[in-house]
Amino acid sequence: MTTSAMHDDHHHEPPAGWQRWVYSTNHKDIGTMYLIFALVMMFLGGGMAMVIRAELFLPGLQLVQPDLFNNLVTNHALIMVFGVVMPAAAGMANWMIPLMIGAPDMALPRLNNLSFWLLPMGGTLLVLSMVVPFFGGGAPVTTGWTLYPPLSTQAGMGMDLLIFTVHILGISSILASINIIVTIVNMRAPGMSWMKLPIFVWAWMFTAILLVLIMPVLAGAVTMLLFDRHMGTSFFDAAGGGDPVLFQHLFWFFGHPEVYVLLLPSIGVLGTVIPTFARKPLFGYKPLVGGMAFLATLGMVVWAHHQYTVGMSLAATKYFMIVTILISVPVGLMIFSFILTMWRGAMTFETPMLFAIAIIVMFSFAGVTGVMLAVVPADLQYHDTYFVVAHFHYALIPGALFGLYAGVFFWLPKWTGHMYDEKLGKIFFWWTTLGFNLTFFPQHFLGLAGMPRRIVDYNIQFTEFNVVSSVGGIIFGLSHILFLYIIIKTVKGGEKAKDQSWEGAMIGTPGLEWTLTSPPPHHSFTVPPVVK
Ligand code: CU
């Protein structure tokens, strides 16, 4: 190697044009790509939900074939979980964790590039899984996101594509999680001790640990399914000595903690937003960190509360009921922690704070219906009804999605260097909250009255609440056009953001992001900052 080549090695400019993105090792650019990917997938998965609500608007409609309807239900869920919430939360992790802890970038920048670029591949397979049945690929996947056999062993080629989707997206999240854990452990600025970590960073630490523990189990389960489908094994086939319930255990060993993977990053956002707009430090920082650890641990040992109806032993059923109800302890702790942060604070109600308060109210409601579903004799009645659909949409839309919206509005000024339009932000908040409640609140009543979930048509006694739910769905869906407009408007221009975008941002356990300009320079910290 010549001297000049060596010299060049040390002074390479960041690649420009498309190469800036495809070859990117920069945590901010990769974070942006994650967020854009999530936004695109949200319109795809949301569009599917709109078709579902259109089909259920009135009894007797047949806008889509029953098998296609069930396939829409399957892919809507998988897209929202793996294509929207996880990538959006990962985008925020990428953007904020290095800035908050004073690191120049993620610990493993090339791995970061790979983690992101696996996503569009997995996303493509996920979409193709719905397309192949139209081109002679066999029966559509009608299982729902749980992919239970024997239905999933009988589905066509779409199921194989979904199995590979899970493999690829699983590799992506495991690599991203390893990167996040290594970054938090090794890349903190001098003085950034564990108990000074911003709460968002803690939340992502637990999220990443959960992901590393659970993704391999799901990958193993779907690989066994692949073997049952093509290699002549019968892990899940009773006729060959297997057991279909085994798949349910493996799936929910992943599936329940996965819910916390979706919720925890948003809890981290709440812990950031609420102290800022209450102008008070977070109440109970250490108990909150402990509460998240307790929540993550408990979340690993409650999985079979999704399977009360399969005929488990009474002892096992009782165990799963009791540990599930115990979850209300750390969740209650978090909610009280947030309420007491607001107590006697000098509160203002900018868009992120409006979302934060609404989340506390609506998520608590999901907590109450969650306890109802945890109780075995009650669950035997609610199981597989719309009550469950209403419950988990109340948990996941406020708990995960709205938390991410709060984060988007909170950090857009930091990311783009421009303030978003506060008036439009507030309109979006009220519009989307109204639409959400109108869509999902009536579904509780539908479930209590016995309407089954994952069904293309229904008895006329369920008409009224379905009409309300579908009208709500249109309102909820359309609000996201305003969301997109606000984001584009903010990226293009507007009032310049100050380095410390929000007045209360330095209160409590602030991240080091506020010591940088808005937007931050391409290379965040050339000299590691010192935390006092
Ligand atoms: Cu669960």
Short mmCIF file of C-alpha atoms and ligand atoms in Angstrom, two decimals:
data_model
loop_
_atom_site.label_atom_id
_atom_site.label_comp_id
_atom_site.label_asym_id
_atom_site.label_seq_id
_atom_site.Cartn_x
_atom_site.Cartn_y
_atom_site.Cartn_z
CA MET A 1 0.00 0.00 0.00
CA THR A 2 1.37 3.44 -0.96
CA THR A 3 1.66 6.29 1.48
CA SER A 4 -1.00 8.28 -0.32
CA ALA A 5 -3.48 5.36 -0.20
CA MET A 6 -2.90 5.05 3.53
CA HIS A 7 -3.39 8.77 3.81
CA ASP A 8 -6.69 8.50 1.92
CA ASP A 9 -7.86 5.77 4.25
CA HIS A 10 -7.75 8.15 7.15
CA HIS A 11 -9.55 11.02 5.43
CA HIS A 12 -12.46 9.40 3.64
CA GLU A 13 -15.50 11.62 3.15
CA PRO A 14 -18.91 10.12 3.91
CA PRO A 15 -20.25 8.70 0.60
CA ALA A 16 -22.75 10.94 -1.18
CA GLY A 17 -25.97 10.27 -3.13
CA TRP A 18 -27.52 6.80 -2.89
CA GLN A 19 -24.26 5.41 -1.49
CA ARG A 20 -24.72 7.57 1.61
CA TRP A 21 -27.74 5.41 2.45
CA VAL A 22 -26.89 1.97 1.06
CA TYR A 23 -23.35 1.92 2.49
CA SER A 24 -24.25 3.88 5.60
CA THR A 25 -22.53 3.19 8.90
CA ASN A 26 -23.85 6.41 10.46
CA HIS A 27 -26.30 5.89 13.31
CA LYS A 28 -28.38 8.96 12.39
CA ASP A 29 -28.76 8.00 8.71
CA ILE A 30 -29.57 4.40 9.65
CA GLY A 31 -32.04 5.68 12.27
CA THR A 32 -33.71 7.80 9.61
CA MET A 33 -33.98 4.83 7.24
CA TYR A 34 -35.55 2.71 10.00
CA LEU A 35 -38.12 5.46 10.66
CA ILE A 36 -38.97 5.92 6.97
CA PHE A 37 -39.29 2.16 6.50
CA ALA A 38 -41.68 2.01 9.48
CA LEU A 39 -43.74 4.89 8.10
CA VAL A 40 -44.12 3.23 4.70
CA MET A 41 -45.07 -0.10 6.28
CA MET A 42 -47.57 1.69 8.54
CA PHE A 43 -49.53 2.84 5.51
CA LEU A 44 -49.41 -0.71 4.09
CA GLY A 45 -50.47 -2.43 7.34
CA GLY A 46 -52.97 0.36 8.06
CA GLY A 47 -54.41 0.01 4.55
CA MET A 48 -54.99 -3.69 5.27
CA ALA A 49 -56.81 -2.75 8.50
CA MET A 50 -59.01 -0.39 6.46
CA VAL A 51 -59.96 -3.28 4.13
CA ILE A 52 -60.74 -5.43 7.19
CA ARG A 53 -63.00 -2.70 8.65
CA ALA A 54 -64.65 -2.15 5.25
CA GLU A 55 -65.49 -5.86 5.01
CA LEU A 56 -66.96 -5.83 8.54
CA PHE A 57 -68.91 -2.59 8.06
CA LEU A 58 -72.16 -4.50 7.54
CA PRO A 59 -73.13 -8.18 7.72
CA GLY A 60 -73.48 -9.94 4.38
CA LEU A 61 -70.85 -7.89 2.52
CA GLN A 62 -68.28 -9.80 0.56
CA LEU A 63 -65.67 -7.31 -0.57
CA VAL A 64 -62.86 -9.87 -0.26
CA GLN A 65 -62.83 -13.68 -0.35
CA PRO A 66 -62.87 -15.30 3.14
CA ASP A 67 -59.39 -16.82 2.73
CA LEU A 68 -57.96 -13.50 1.56
CA PHE A 69 -59.66 -11.78 4.53
CA ASN A 70 -57.93 -14.12 6.96
CA ASN A 71 -54.65 -13.62 5.10
CA LEU A 72 -55.12 -9.85 5.53
CA VAL A 73 -55.62 -10.40 9.27
CA THR A 74 -52.37 -12.42 9.38
CA ASN A 75 -50.25 -9.95 7.43
CA HIS A 76 -51.75 -6.84 9.04
CA ALA A 77 -50.52 -8.11 12.42
CA LEU A 78 -47.11 -9.25 11.21
CA ILE A 79 -46.55 -5.95 9.37
CA MET A 80 -47.57 -3.85 12.38
CA VAL A 81 -45.36 -5.85 14.79
CA PHE A 82 -42.25 -6.53 12.67
CA GLY A 83 -42.56 -3.80 10.04
CA VAL A 84 -43.84 -0.78 11.97
CA VAL A 85 -43.43 -0.75 15.76
CA MET A 86 -40.11 -2.61 16.02
CA PRO A 87 -38.37 -0.70 13.18
CA ALA A 88 -39.71 2.68 14.39
CA ALA A 89 -38.48 1.96 17.93
CA ALA A 90 -35.14 0.77 16.48
CA GLY A 91 -34.93 4.00 14.48
CA MET A 92 -35.31 6.00 17.69
CA ALA A 93 -32.76 3.76 19.44
CA ASN A 94 -30.28 4.38 16.63
CA TRP A 95 -30.80 8.11 16.63
CA MET A 96 -30.97 8.70 20.37
CA ILE A 97 -28.88 6.13 22.28
CA PRO A 98 -25.45 7.29 20.98
CA LEU A 99 -26.48 10.97 21.38
CA MET A 100 -27.88 10.40 24.86
CA ILE A 101 -24.89 8.52 26.26
CA GLY A 102 -22.27 10.66 24.50
CA ALA A 103 -21.00 8.00 22.08
CA PRO A 104 -19.63 8.93 18.63
CA ASP A 105 -21.78 6.22 17.00
CA MET A 106 -23.15 2.71 17.62
CA ALA A 107 -20.47 0.24 18.79
CA LEU A 108 -20.77 -1.91 15.64
CA PRO A 109 -21.60 0.42 12.73
CA ARG A 110 -21.27 -2.12 9.89
CA LEU A 111 -23.46 -4.60 11.74
CA ASN A 112 -25.90 -1.71 12.09
CA ASN A 113 -25.99 -1.34 8.30
CA LEU A 114 -26.69 -5.08 7.91
CA SER A 115 -29.44 -5.03 10.58
CA PHE A 116 -31.27 -2.33 8.68
CA TRP A 117 -30.86 -3.70 5.15
CA LEU A 118 -32.19 -7.11 6.17
CA LEU A 119 -35.49 -5.36 6.89
CA PRO A 120 -36.55 -4.44 3.33
CA MET A 121 -35.69 -8.04 2.30
CA GLY A 122 -37.87 -9.51 5.05
CA GLY A 123 -40.56 -6.94 4.29
CA THR A 124 -40.58 -7.96 0.63
CA LEU A 125 -41.01 -11.65 1.50
CA LEU A 126 -43.80 -10.69 3.91
CA VAL A 127 -45.69 -8.87 1.17
CA LEU A 128 -44.98 -11.64 -1.38
CA SER A 129 -46.53 -14.19 1.00
CA MET A 130 -49.88 -12.57 0.27
CA VAL A 131 -49.28 -12.36 -3.46
CA VAL A 132 -48.25 -15.96 -4.25
CA PRO A 133 -51.72 -17.51 -3.67
CA PHE A 134 -52.93 -15.46 -6.68
CA PHE A 135 -50.27 -17.09 -8.89
CA GLY A 136 -50.83 -20.75 -8.06
CA GLY A 137 -48.93 -20.71 -4.75
CA GLY A 138 -51.54 -22.77 -2.93
CA ALA A 139 -53.87 -21.76 -0.09
CA PRO A 140 -53.43 -18.34 1.59
CA VAL A 141 -52.11 -18.20 5.17
CA THR A 142 -55.30 -17.98 7.23
CA THR A 143 -53.77 -18.60 10.67
CA GLY A 144 -53.42 -15.08 12.04
CA TRP A 145 -49.99 -13.92 13.25
CA THR A 146 -49.71 -16.90 15.63
CA LEU A 147 -49.17 -19.29 12.69
CA TYR A 148 -50.64 -22.26 14.61
CA PRO A 149 -50.47 -25.73 13.07
CA PRO A 150 -52.26 -27.68 11.67
CA LEU A 151 -53.61 -24.72 9.66
CA SER A 152 -50.07 -23.47 8.97
CA THR A 153 -48.86 -26.91 7.87
CA GLN A 154 -51.68 -26.99 5.30
CA ALA A 155 -51.22 -23.46 3.92
CA GLY A 156 -49.50 -22.92 0.56
CA MET A 157 -46.20 -21.38 -0.44
CA GLY A 158 -47.11 -18.12 1.34
CA MET A 159 -46.38 -19.91 4.62
CA ASP A 160 -42.83 -20.78 3.50
CA LEU A 161 -42.29 -17.13 2.61
CA LEU A 162 -43.55 -16.12 6.07
CA ILE A 163 -41.18 -18.61 7.72
CA PHE A 164 -38.24 -17.06 5.85
CA THR A 165 -39.57 -13.61 6.73
CA VAL A 166 -39.40 -14.53 10.42
CA HIS A 167 -35.86 -15.88 9.96
CA ILE A 168 -34.62 -12.72 8.24
CA LEU A 169 -36.39 -10.22 10.48
CA GLY A 170 -35.27 -12.30 13.48
CA ILE A 171 -31.61 -12.10 12.43
CA SER A 172 -32.08 -8.36 11.91
CA SER A 173 -33.48 -7.79 15.42
CA ILE A 174 -30.95 -10.05 17.14
CA LEU A 175 -28.03 -8.24 15.47
CA ALA A 176 -29.56 -4.83 16.23
CA SER A 177 -30.12 -5.84 19.87
CA ILE A 178 -26.54 -7.09 20.30
CA ASN A 179 -25.38 -3.76 18.88
CA ILE A 180 -27.55 -1.79 21.30
CA ILE A 181 -26.42 -3.82 24.34
CA VAL A 182 -22.73 -3.50 23.38
CA THR A 183 -23.15 0.25 22.77
CA ILE A 184 -24.78 0.87 26.15
CA VAL A 185 -22.27 -1.30 28.03
CA ASN A 186 -19.10 -0.04 26.32
CA MET A 187 -19.64 3.36 24.74
CA ARG A 188 -20.88 5.58 27.59
CA ALA A 189 -19.13 8.93 28.01
CA PRO A 190 -16.95 9.42 31.11
CA GLY A 191 -19.22 9.91 34.12
CA MET A 192 -22.32 8.40 32.43
CA SER A 193 -22.80 5.77 35.15
CA TRP A 194 -25.63 3.21 35.07
CA MET A 195 -27.80 5.23 37.43
CA LYS A 196 -27.38 8.36 35.30
CA LEU A 197 -28.54 6.66 32.10
CA PRO A 198 -31.53 8.39 30.51
CA ILE A 199 -34.64 6.25 31.08
CA PHE A 200 -35.09 5.75 27.32
CA VAL A 201 -31.67 4.05 27.21
CA TRP A 202 -32.63 1.77 30.11
CA ALA A 203 -35.90 0.89 28.40
CA TRP A 204 -34.01 -0.11 25.25
CA MET A 205 -31.46 -2.11 27.27
CA PHE A 206 -34.27 -4.34 28.59
CA THR A 207 -35.93 -4.48 25.18
CA ALA A 208 -32.69 -5.64 23.54
CA ILE A 209 -32.07 -8.30 26.21
CA LEU A 210 -35.62 -9.63 25.73
CA LEU A 211 -35.16 -9.78 21.96
CA VAL A 212 -31.93 -11.76 22.21
CA LEU A 213 -33.70 -14.24 24.51
CA ILE A 214 -36.92 -14.74 22.53
CA MET A 215 -36.22 -14.34 18.81
CA PRO A 216 -34.24 -17.61 18.56
CA VAL A 217 -37.20 -19.49 20.09
CA LEU A 218 -39.58 -18.19 17.44
CA ALA A 219 -37.01 -18.91 14.73
CA GLY A 220 -36.68 -22.46 16.08
CA ALA A 221 -40.44 -22.96 16.17
CA VAL A 222 -40.98 -21.85 12.57
CA THR A 223 -38.01 -23.95 11.45
CA MET A 224 -39.66 -27.00 13.02
CA LEU A 225 -42.79 -25.99 11.12
CA LEU A 226 -40.77 -25.83 7.91
CA PHE A 227 -39.48 -29.36 8.62
CA ASP A 228 -43.02 -30.61 9.25
CA ARG A 229 -44.10 -29.08 5.94
CA HIS A 230 -41.28 -30.33 3.71
CA MET A 231 -38.95 -32.78 5.46
CA GLY A 232 -41.40 -35.40 6.71
CA THR A 233 -41.01 -34.64 10.43
CA SER A 234 -44.05 -34.46 12.71
CA PHE A 235 -43.10 -32.17 15.58
CA PHE A 236 -46.59 -30.69 15.59
CA ASP A 237 -48.56 -33.54 13.99
CA ALA A 238 -50.40 -35.82 16.42
CA ALA A 239 -50.70 -38.52 13.73
CA GLY A 240 -46.89 -38.83 13.72
CA GLY A 241 -46.50 -38.67 17.50
CA GLY A 242 -46.13 -34.89 17.66
CA ASP A 243 -48.18 -32.25 19.43
CA PRO A 244 -49.69 -29.08 17.92
CA VAL A 245 -49.88 -27.54 21.42
CA LEU A 246 -46.06 -27.63 21.54
CA PHE A 247 -46.05 -24.98 18.82
CA GLN A 248 -48.36 -22.80 20.90
CA HIS A 249 -45.96 -22.99 23.85
CA LEU A 250 -42.98 -22.10 21.66
CA PHE A 251 -44.86 -19.31 19.92
CA TRP A 252 -46.10 -17.64 23.12
CA PHE A 253 -42.74 -18.08 24.86
CA PHE A 254 -41.74 -15.58 22.19
CA GLY A 255 -45.12 -13.87 21.82
CA HIS A 256 -45.77 -12.57 25.31
CA PRO A 257 -42.32 -11.01 25.89
CA GLU A 258 -42.63 -9.64 22.34
CA VAL A 259 -45.49 -7.48 23.61
CA TYR A 260 -43.01 -5.91 26.07
CA VAL A 261 -40.53 -5.47 23.24
CA LEU A 262 -43.23 -3.35 21.59
CA LEU A 263 -44.17 -1.49 24.80
CA LEU A 264 -40.85 -0.81 26.58
CA PRO A 265 -39.31 1.67 24.08
CA SER A 266 -42.51 3.74 24.32
CA ILE A 267 -42.38 3.60 28.13
CA GLY A 268 -38.86 5.00 27.72
CA VAL A 269 -40.30 7.82 25.58
CA LEU A 270 -42.93 8.58 28.27
CA GLY A 271 -40.19 8.73 30.90
CA THR A 272 -38.47 11.34 28.72
CA VAL A 273 -41.48 13.40 27.65
CA ILE A 274 -43.36 13.66 30.98
CA PRO A 275 -40.52 15.20 33.10
CA THR A 276 -39.83 17.69 30.28
CA PHE A 277 -43.36 19.09 30.08
CA ALA A 278 -44.04 18.74 33.83
CA ARG A 279 -40.71 20.53 34.48
CA LYS A 280 -39.95 18.09 37.28
CA PRO A 281 -37.42 15.26 37.47
CA LEU A 282 -38.81 11.78 36.89
CA PHE A 283 -40.42 10.57 40.11
CA GLY A 284 -38.88 7.26 41.23
CA TYR A 285 -36.13 6.80 38.63
CA LYS A 286 -34.58 3.80 40.40
CA PRO A 287 -37.90 2.03 41.11
CA LEU A 288 -38.82 2.60 37.45
CA VAL A 289 -35.59 0.94 36.28
CA GLY A 290 -36.25 -1.90 38.75
CA GLY A 291 -39.87 -2.06 37.60
CA MET A 292 -38.80 -2.49 34.00
CA ALA A 293 -36.40 -5.27 35.02
CA PHE A 294 -39.21 -6.96 36.98
CA LEU A 295 -41.63 -6.52 34.07
CA ALA A 296 -39.15 -8.04 31.61
CA THR A 297 -38.46 -10.98 33.94
CA LEU A 298 -42.12 -11.68 34.70
CA GLY A 299 -42.91 -11.31 31.00
CA MET A 300 -40.74 -14.37 30.29
CA VAL A 301 -42.77 -16.73 32.54
CA VAL A 302 -46.44 -16.01 31.80
CA TRP A 303 -46.77 -17.19 28.21
CA ALA A 304 -49.42 -19.91 28.54
CA HIS A 305 -52.14 -17.42 29.60
CA HIS A 306 -52.84 -17.38 25.86
CA GLN A 307 -53.67 -21.08 25.95
CA TYR A 308 -56.07 -21.62 28.86
CA THR A 309 -58.43 -23.46 26.52
CA VAL A 310 -56.01 -26.18 25.36
CA GLY A 311 -56.51 -28.41 28.42
CA MET A 312 -53.45 -27.74 30.57
CA SER A 313 -53.29 -29.18 34.08
CA LEU A 314 -55.11 -27.18 36.77
CA ALA A 315 -51.81 -26.52 38.55
CA ALA A 316 -50.21 -25.06 35.42
CA THR A 317 -53.30 -22.97 34.66
CA LYS A 318 -53.35 -21.57 38.21
CA TYR A 319 -49.63 -20.77 38.04
CA PHE A 320 -50.01 -18.86 34.77
CA MET A 321 -53.03 -16.97 36.13
CA ILE A 322 -51.23 -15.84 39.29
CA VAL A 323 -47.99 -14.69 37.62
CA THR A 324 -50.00 -12.90 34.94
CA ILE A 325 -51.97 -10.94 37.55
CA LEU A 326 -48.65 -10.11 39.27
CA ILE A 327 -47.68 -8.09 36.18
CA SER A 328 -50.04 -5.36 37.36
CA VAL A 329 -47.47 -4.58 40.12
CA PRO A 330 -44.64 -3.24 37.88
CA VAL A 331 -47.15 -1.72 35.43
CA GLY A 332 -48.94 0.06 38.29
CA LEU A 333 -45.57 1.26 39.59
CA MET A 334 -44.79 2.79 36.20
CA ILE A 335 -48.14 4.50 35.94
CA PHE A 336 -47.87 5.97 39.47
CA SER A 337 -44.32 7.05 38.73
CA PHE A 338 -45.55 9.03 35.69
CA ILE A 339 -48.57 10.49 37.51
CA LEU A 340 -46.41 11.57 40.47
CA THR A 341 -43.93 13.17 38.05
CA MET A 342 -46.80 15.35 36.81
CA TRP A 343 -48.12 16.01 40.34
CA ARG A 344 -47.72 19.74 41.13
CA GLY A 345 -45.51 20.13 38.06
CA ALA A 346 -45.56 23.26 35.88
CA MET A 347 -47.25 21.39 33.08
CA THR A 348 -47.74 22.53 29.50
CA PHE A 349 -49.56 20.51 26.88
CA GLU A 350 -47.57 20.34 23.67
CA THR A 351 -48.36 17.44 21.31
CA PRO A 352 -45.90 14.92 22.86
CA MET A 353 -47.35 15.62 26.34
CA LEU A 354 -50.94 15.26 25.07
CA PHE A 355 -50.02 11.85 23.72
CA ALA A 356 -48.25 10.93 26.97
CA ILE A 357 -51.29 11.74 29.13
CA ALA A 358 -53.72 10.01 26.77
CA ILE A 359 -51.47 6.94 26.76
CA ILE A 360 -51.59 6.69 30.55
CA VAL A 361 -55.42 6.77 30.51
CA MET A 362 -55.97 4.39 27.58
CA PHE A 363 -53.16 2.00 28.47
CA SER A 364 -54.52 1.69 32.03
CA PHE A 365 -57.81 0.66 30.47
CA ALA A 366 -55.98 -2.13 28.60
CA GLY A 367 -54.44 -3.11 31.93
CA VAL A 368 -57.90 -3.58 33.42
CA THR A 369 -59.17 -5.71 30.53
CA GLY A 370 -55.85 -7.57 30.74
CA VAL A 371 -56.54 -8.58 34.33
CA MET A 372 -60.02 -9.72 33.22
CA LEU A 373 -58.43 -11.92 30.55
CA ALA A 374 -55.85 -13.28 33.00
CA VAL A 375 -58.57 -14.80 35.20
CA VAL A 376 -59.07 -18.34 33.92
CA PRO A 377 -62.87 -18.85 34.25
CA ALA A 378 -63.51 -15.41 32.73
CA ASP A 379 -61.02 -15.96 29.92
CA LEU A 380 -62.70 -19.21 28.92
CA GLN A 381 -65.66 -16.99 27.96
CA TYR A 382 -63.70 -14.15 26.29
CA HIS A 383 -61.21 -16.41 24.48
CA ASP A 384 -61.17 -15.89 20.68
CA THR A 385 -63.77 -13.11 20.83
CA TYR A 386 -63.51 -9.45 19.83
CA PHE A 387 -62.92 -8.65 23.51
CA VAL A 388 -59.36 -9.89 23.06
CA VAL A 389 -59.00 -7.82 19.87
CA ALA A 390 -60.22 -4.72 21.74
CA HIS A 391 -57.89 -5.45 24.69
CA PHE A 392 -54.67 -5.81 22.72
CA HIS A 393 -55.40 -2.87 20.42
CA TYR A 394 -55.87 -0.73 23.56
CA ALA A 395 -52.53 -2.07 24.83
CA LEU A 396 -50.58 -1.71 21.61
CA ILE A 397 -51.94 1.39 19.88
CA PRO A 398 -51.60 3.71 22.90
CA GLY A 399 -48.86 1.65 24.59
CA ALA A 400 -46.59 1.24 21.57
CA LEU A 401 -47.74 3.33 18.57
CA PHE A 402 -48.82 6.52 20.38
CA GLY A 403 -45.65 6.36 22.49
CA LEU A 404 -43.69 6.37 19.25
CA TYR A 405 -45.78 9.33 17.98
CA ALA A 406 -44.92 11.17 21.21
CA GLY A 407 -41.25 10.42 20.50
CA VAL A 408 -41.54 11.57 16.88
CA PHE A 409 -43.03 14.94 17.90
CA PHE A 410 -40.58 15.26 20.79
CA TRP A 411 -37.46 14.61 18.74
CA LEU A 412 -38.44 15.87 15.25
CA PRO A 413 -36.96 19.32 16.13
CA LYS A 414 -33.70 17.64 17.20
CA TRP A 415 -33.58 15.38 14.12
CA THR A 416 -34.53 17.94 11.48
CA GLY A 417 -33.52 21.27 13.04
CA HIS A 418 -37.09 22.58 12.58
CA MET A 419 -40.05 22.86 14.94
CA TYR A 420 -43.15 21.00 13.74
CA ASP A 421 -46.43 22.90 13.39
CA GLU A 422 -47.82 22.71 16.96
CA LYS A 423 -51.38 23.52 15.89
CA LEU A 424 -51.43 20.71 13.31
CA GLY A 425 -49.78 18.38 15.85
CA LYS A 426 -52.62 19.00 18.29
CA ILE A 427 -55.26 18.53 15.59
CA PHE A 428 -53.60 15.22 14.71
CA PHE A 429 -53.61 14.17 18.37
CA TRP A 430 -57.35 14.81 18.88
CA TRP A 431 -58.29 13.40 15.46
CA THR A 432 -56.33 10.16 15.87
CA THR A 433 -57.35 9.65 19.54
CA LEU A 434 -61.02 10.09 18.67
CA GLY A 435 -60.71 7.72 15.70
CA PHE A 436 -58.87 5.12 17.74
CA ASN A 437 -61.44 5.04 20.57
CA LEU A 438 -64.36 5.00 18.17
CA THR A 439 -62.82 2.02 16.36
CA PHE A 440 -61.86 -0.13 19.31
CA PHE A 441 -64.12 0.75 22.25
CA PRO A 442 -67.25 -0.85 20.68
CA GLN A 443 -65.26 -4.04 20.08
CA HIS A 444 -65.32 -4.73 23.84
CA PHE A 445 -69.10 -4.96 23.66
CA LEU A 446 -68.96 -7.11 20.52
CA GLY A 447 -66.65 -9.53 22.32
CA LEU A 448 -68.75 -9.64 25.49
CA ALA A 449 -71.78 -10.38 23.30
CA GLY A 450 -69.88 -13.30 21.77
CA MET A 451 -68.67 -12.13 18.37
CA PRO A 452 -65.72 -14.34 17.39
CA ARG A 453 -62.50 -12.78 16.10
CA ARG A 454 -60.82 -13.52 12.74
CA ILE A 455 -64.15 -13.97 10.98
CA VAL A 456 -65.23 -12.54 7.64
CA ASP A 457 -68.94 -12.14 8.38
CA TYR A 458 -71.22 -12.02 11.41
CA ASN A 459 -74.75 -12.33 12.72
CA ILE A 460 -76.99 -9.25 12.34
CA GLN A 461 -77.16 -8.71 16.13
CA PHE A 462 -73.56 -7.39 15.94
CA THR A 463 -74.33 -4.79 13.24
CA GLU A 464 -74.51 -1.49 15.20
CA PHE A 465 -71.18 -1.76 17.02
CA ASN A 466 -69.46 -2.91 13.81
CA VAL A 467 -70.80 0.12 11.94
CA VAL A 468 -69.43 2.44 14.66
CA SER A 469 -66.12 0.58 14.65
CA SER A 470 -65.76 0.86 10.86
CA VAL A 471 -66.63 4.57 10.83
CA GLY A 472 -64.04 5.03 13.59
CA GLY A 473 -61.57 3.06 11.47
CA ILE A 474 -61.99 5.50 8.56
CA ILE A 475 -61.46 8.49 10.90
CA PHE A 476 -58.44 6.82 12.52
CA GLY A 477 -56.92 5.78 9.19
CA LEU A 478 -57.35 9.17 7.50
CA SER A 479 -55.74 11.03 10.41
CA HIS A 480 -52.42 9.53 9.34
CA ILE A 481 -52.41 11.56 6.13
CA LEU A 482 -52.13 14.63 8.41
CA PHE A 483 -49.34 12.88 10.35
CA LEU A 484 -47.41 12.35 7.10
CA TYR A 485 -48.05 15.96 6.05
CA ILE A 486 -46.75 17.33 9.39
CA ILE A 487 -43.56 15.27 9.09
CA ILE A 488 -42.88 16.30 5.48
CA LYS A 489 -43.58 19.96 6.35
CA THR A 490 -41.15 19.80 9.30
CA VAL A 491 -38.41 18.13 7.25
CA LYS A 492 -38.75 20.78 4.53
CA GLY A 493 -38.60 23.81 6.80
CA GLY A 494 -40.29 25.86 9.47
CA GLU A 495 -39.22 27.66 12.60
CA LYS A 496 -35.61 26.87 13.53
CA ALA A 497 -35.28 24.56 16.51
CA LYS A 498 -33.04 25.58 19.39
CA ASP A 499 -30.32 23.14 20.46
CA GLN A 500 -32.39 22.41 23.53
CA SER A 501 -35.70 22.13 21.70
CA TRP A 502 -37.86 22.03 24.83
CA GLU A 503 -37.67 24.33 27.82
CA GLY A 504 -37.72 21.52 30.40
CA ALA A 505 -35.43 19.17 28.49
CA MET A 506 -32.47 19.41 30.89
CA ILE A 507 -34.52 18.51 33.97
CA GLY A 508 -34.14 15.09 35.57
CA THR A 509 -31.84 12.57 33.86
CA PRO A 510 -31.32 14.35 30.56
CA GLY A 511 -29.43 12.77 27.72
CA LEU A 512 -26.39 14.45 26.23
CA GLU A 513 -28.31 15.06 22.99
CA TRP A 514 -29.21 18.58 24.19
CA THR A 515 -25.51 19.56 24.29
CA LEU A 516 -25.38 19.21 20.48
CA THR A 517 -26.84 21.46 17.77
CA SER A 518 -30.25 20.77 16.19
CA PRO A 519 -29.78 18.89 13.89
CA PRO A 520 -26.61 17.27 15.31
CA PRO A 521 -23.42 17.31 13.20
CA HIS A 522 -22.74 14.30 10.92
CA HIS A 523 -20.20 12.99 13.45
CA SER A 524 -21.81 13.52 16.84
CA PHE A 525 -18.98 13.80 19.35
CA THR A 526 -15.37 14.25 18.21
CA VAL A 527 -14.34 14.70 21.85
CA PRO A 528 -16.17 12.54 24.41
CA PRO A 529 -18.25 14.81 26.68
CA VAL A 530 -17.92 14.41 30.45
CA VAL A 531 -21.03 13.93 32.58
CA LYS A 532 -20.84 15.70 35.95
CU CU B 1 -49.46 -12.55 26.99
#
